[in-house]
Short mmCIF file of C-alpha atoms and ligand atoms in Angstrom, two decimals:
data_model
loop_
_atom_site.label_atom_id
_atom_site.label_comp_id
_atom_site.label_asym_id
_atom_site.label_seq_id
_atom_site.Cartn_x
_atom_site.Cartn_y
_atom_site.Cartn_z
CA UNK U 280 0.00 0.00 0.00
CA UNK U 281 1.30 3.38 -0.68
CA UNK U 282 1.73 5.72 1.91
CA UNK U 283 0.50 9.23 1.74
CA UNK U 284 3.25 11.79 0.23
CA UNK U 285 3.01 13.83 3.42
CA UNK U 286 3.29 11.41 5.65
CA UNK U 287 5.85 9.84 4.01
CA UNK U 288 7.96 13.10 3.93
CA UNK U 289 7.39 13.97 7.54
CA UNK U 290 9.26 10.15 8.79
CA UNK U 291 11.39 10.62 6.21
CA UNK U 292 12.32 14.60 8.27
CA UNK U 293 11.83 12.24 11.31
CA UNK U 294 14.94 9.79 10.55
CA UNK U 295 17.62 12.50 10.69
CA UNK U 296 17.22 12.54 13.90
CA UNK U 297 20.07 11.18 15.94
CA UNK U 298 19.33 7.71 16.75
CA UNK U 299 16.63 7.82 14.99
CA UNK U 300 15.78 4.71 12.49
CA UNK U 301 12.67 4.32 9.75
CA UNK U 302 10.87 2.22 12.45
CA UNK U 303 11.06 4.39 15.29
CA UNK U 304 10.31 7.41 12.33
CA UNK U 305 7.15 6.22 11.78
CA UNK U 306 5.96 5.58 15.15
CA UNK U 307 6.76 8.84 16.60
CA UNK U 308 4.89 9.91 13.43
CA UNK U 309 1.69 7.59 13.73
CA UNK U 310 2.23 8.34 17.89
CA UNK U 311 1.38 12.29 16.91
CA UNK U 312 -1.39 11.56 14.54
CA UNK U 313 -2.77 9.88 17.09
CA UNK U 314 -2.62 12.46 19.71
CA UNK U 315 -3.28 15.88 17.90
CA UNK U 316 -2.71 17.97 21.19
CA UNK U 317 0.76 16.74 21.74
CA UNK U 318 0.92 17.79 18.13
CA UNK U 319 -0.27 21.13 18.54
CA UNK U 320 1.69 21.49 21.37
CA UNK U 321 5.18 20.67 19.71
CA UNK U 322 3.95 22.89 16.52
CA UNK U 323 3.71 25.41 18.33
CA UNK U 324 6.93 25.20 20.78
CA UNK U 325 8.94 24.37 17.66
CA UNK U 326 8.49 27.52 15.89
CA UNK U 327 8.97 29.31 19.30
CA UNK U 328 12.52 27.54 19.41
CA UNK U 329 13.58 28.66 15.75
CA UNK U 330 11.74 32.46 16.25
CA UNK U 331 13.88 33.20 20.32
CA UNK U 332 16.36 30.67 20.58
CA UNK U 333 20.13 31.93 19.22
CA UNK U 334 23.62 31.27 19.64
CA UNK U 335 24.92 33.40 22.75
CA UNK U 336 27.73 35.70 20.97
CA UNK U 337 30.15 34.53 24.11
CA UNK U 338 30.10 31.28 24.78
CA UNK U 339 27.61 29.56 21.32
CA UNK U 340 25.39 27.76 23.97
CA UNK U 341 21.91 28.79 22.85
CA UNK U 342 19.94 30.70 24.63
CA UNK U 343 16.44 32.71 24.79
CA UNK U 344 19.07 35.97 25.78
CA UNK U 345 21.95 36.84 24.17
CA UNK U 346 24.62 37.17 26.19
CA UNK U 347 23.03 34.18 27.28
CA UNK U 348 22.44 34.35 31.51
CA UNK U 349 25.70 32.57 31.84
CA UNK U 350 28.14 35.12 30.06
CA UNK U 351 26.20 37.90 31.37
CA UNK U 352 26.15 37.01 34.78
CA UNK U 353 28.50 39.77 36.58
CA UNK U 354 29.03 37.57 39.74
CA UNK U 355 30.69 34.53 37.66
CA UNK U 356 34.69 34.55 37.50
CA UNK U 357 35.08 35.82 33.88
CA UNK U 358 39.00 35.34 34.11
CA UNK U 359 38.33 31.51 33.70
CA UNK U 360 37.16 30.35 30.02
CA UNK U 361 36.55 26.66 30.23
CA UNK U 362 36.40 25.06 26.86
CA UNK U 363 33.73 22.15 26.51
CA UNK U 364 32.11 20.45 23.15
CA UNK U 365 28.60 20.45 23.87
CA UNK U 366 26.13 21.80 26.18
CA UNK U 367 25.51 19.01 27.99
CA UNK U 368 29.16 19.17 29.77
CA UNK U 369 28.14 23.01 30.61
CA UNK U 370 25.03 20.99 32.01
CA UNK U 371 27.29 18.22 33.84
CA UNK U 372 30.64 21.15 34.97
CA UNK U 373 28.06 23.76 36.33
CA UNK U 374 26.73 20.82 38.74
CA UNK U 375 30.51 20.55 39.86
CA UNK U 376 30.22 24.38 41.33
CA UNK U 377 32.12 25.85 38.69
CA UNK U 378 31.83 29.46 38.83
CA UNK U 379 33.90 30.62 35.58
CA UNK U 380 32.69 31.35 32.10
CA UNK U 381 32.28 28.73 29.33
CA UNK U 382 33.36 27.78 25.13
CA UNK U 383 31.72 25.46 23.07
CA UNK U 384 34.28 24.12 20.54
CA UNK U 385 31.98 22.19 18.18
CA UNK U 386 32.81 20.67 16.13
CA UNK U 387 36.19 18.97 17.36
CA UNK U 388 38.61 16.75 15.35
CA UNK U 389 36.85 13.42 14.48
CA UNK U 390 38.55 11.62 11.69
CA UNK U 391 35.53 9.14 11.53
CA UNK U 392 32.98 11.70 11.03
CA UNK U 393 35.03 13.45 8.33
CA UNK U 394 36.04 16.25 10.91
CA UNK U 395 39.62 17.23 10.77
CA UNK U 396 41.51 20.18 11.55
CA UNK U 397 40.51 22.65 9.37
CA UNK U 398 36.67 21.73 10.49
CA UNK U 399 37.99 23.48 13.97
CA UNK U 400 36.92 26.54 14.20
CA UNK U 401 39.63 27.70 16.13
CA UNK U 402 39.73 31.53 14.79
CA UNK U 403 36.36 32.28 16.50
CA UNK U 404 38.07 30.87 19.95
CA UNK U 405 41.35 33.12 19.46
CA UNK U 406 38.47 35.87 18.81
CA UNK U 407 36.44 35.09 21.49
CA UNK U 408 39.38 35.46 23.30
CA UNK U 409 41.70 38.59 22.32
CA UNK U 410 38.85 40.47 20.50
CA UNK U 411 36.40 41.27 23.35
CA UNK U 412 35.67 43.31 25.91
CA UNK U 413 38.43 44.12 28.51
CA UNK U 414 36.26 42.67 31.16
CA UNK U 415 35.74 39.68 29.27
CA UNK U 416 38.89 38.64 28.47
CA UNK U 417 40.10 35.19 30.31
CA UNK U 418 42.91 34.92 31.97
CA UNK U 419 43.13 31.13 31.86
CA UNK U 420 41.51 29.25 29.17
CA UNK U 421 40.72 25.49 30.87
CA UNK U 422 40.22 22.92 28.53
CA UNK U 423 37.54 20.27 29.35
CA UNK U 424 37.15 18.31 26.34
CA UNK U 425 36.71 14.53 26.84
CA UNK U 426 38.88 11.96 27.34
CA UNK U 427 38.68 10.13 24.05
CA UNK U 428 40.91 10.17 21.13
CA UNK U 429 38.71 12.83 19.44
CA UNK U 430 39.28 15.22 22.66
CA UNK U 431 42.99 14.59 23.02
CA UNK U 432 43.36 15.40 18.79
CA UNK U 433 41.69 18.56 19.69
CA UNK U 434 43.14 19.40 22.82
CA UNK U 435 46.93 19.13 21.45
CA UNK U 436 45.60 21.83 18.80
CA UNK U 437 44.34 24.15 20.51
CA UNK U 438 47.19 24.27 23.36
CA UNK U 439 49.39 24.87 19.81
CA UNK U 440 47.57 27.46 18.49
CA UNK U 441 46.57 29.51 21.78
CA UNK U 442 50.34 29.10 22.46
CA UNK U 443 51.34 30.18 19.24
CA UNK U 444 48.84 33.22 19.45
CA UNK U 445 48.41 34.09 22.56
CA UNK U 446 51.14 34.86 25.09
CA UNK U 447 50.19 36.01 28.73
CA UNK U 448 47.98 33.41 29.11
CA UNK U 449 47.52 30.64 31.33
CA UNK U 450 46.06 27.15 29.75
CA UNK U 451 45.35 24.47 31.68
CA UNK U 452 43.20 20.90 31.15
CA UNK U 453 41.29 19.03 33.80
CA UNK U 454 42.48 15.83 34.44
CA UNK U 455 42.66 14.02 37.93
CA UNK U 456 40.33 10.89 38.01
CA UNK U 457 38.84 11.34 34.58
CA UNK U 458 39.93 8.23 32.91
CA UNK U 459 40.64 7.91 29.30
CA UNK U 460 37.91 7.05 27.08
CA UNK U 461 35.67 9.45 29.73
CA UNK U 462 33.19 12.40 28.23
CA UNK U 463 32.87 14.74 30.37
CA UNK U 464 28.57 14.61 29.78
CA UNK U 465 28.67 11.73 31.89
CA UNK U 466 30.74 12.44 34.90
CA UNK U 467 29.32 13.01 38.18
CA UNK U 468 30.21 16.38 39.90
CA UNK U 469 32.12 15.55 42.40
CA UNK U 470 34.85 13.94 40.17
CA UNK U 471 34.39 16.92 37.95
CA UNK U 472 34.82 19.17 41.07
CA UNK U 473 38.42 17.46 41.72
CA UNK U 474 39.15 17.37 38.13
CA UNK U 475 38.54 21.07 37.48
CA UNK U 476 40.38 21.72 41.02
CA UNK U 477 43.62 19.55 40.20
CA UNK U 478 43.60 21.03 36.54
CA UNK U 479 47.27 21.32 35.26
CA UNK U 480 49.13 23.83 33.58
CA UNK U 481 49.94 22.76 29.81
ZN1 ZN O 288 27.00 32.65 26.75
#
């Protein structure tokens, strides 16, 4: 039996989702056909998202503010720039009572998704960096990238570069009882606590 165009197209929009396969496409579809107030619902939040969420001009988390309440909290240490790939390891350091501001590097090196060097947007750090305002300029960049191959790749480059740019600054990685292989998304705070207060100098 052939399947309406529509409906077709909308699983199809369904299965780029990450993790997302044909089967589980199509239910989530059928699921919402079913119940047209979740569907209203997530109409109406989506276009929300895409009308007030942006990328915070700081730190790239997105956010309904921009400087996002993060970067333009006055209270937060803004000589520490701590440089994570995703929001969800802003999520899992701010539960380790981190109190500086934050980076998002994405993407990083990851030879297996295509990502290499070049694919590092590295100039927009160095901006984010030198370029801003006096009293946002870090004084120690801490680099919290994971523990995996992908995170190590990255981490060597950016210690060359900022080192190569930048002098006068402090760079630093956290480290003590992350093991290798770790991301940082899934670490519980109070070895993120120790790692970000044992962080050594690079
Ligand atoms: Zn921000």
């Amino acid at each position: 039996m052939e399947r309406s165009k529509i409906l077709q197209y909308c699983i199809d929009l369904f299965k780029n989702l990450p993790s997302v396969g044909p089967k589980t496409a199509e239910r989530f579809v059928y699921f919402l056909l079913n119940n047209p107030k979740l569907l209203d619902e997530l109409i109406l939040v989506l276009s929300q998202v895409k009308e007030k969420i942006t990328s915070c001009k700081y730190c790239n988390d997105f956010s309904e503010t921009n400087p996002c309440h993060i970067c333009s909290d006055e209270k937060r240490d803004r000589k520490l720039l701590c440089v994570v790939e995703k929001h969800a390891d802003i999520y899992a350091i701010e539960s380790s009572g981190y109190k500086g501001l934050y980076y998002i590097l994405s993407p990083i090196i990851s030879p297996l998704e295509g990502k290499m060097l070049k694919d590092v947007k590295i100039e927009s750090l160095l901006t984010r960096i030198i370029n801003v305002e006096k009293e946002m300029q870090p004084q120690e960049v801490i680099i919290a990238l994971s523990f995996t191959t992908e995170g190590e790749l990255t981490t060597n480059y950016i210690v060359e570069k900022l080192k190569e740019k930048i002098v006068n600054i402090k760079i630093s990685r956290i480290a003590y009882g992350l093991p290798t292989g770790a991301e940082i998304e899934y670490a519980d705070p109070k070895t993120l606590s120790f790692a970000i207060k044992n962080r050594i100098s690079l």
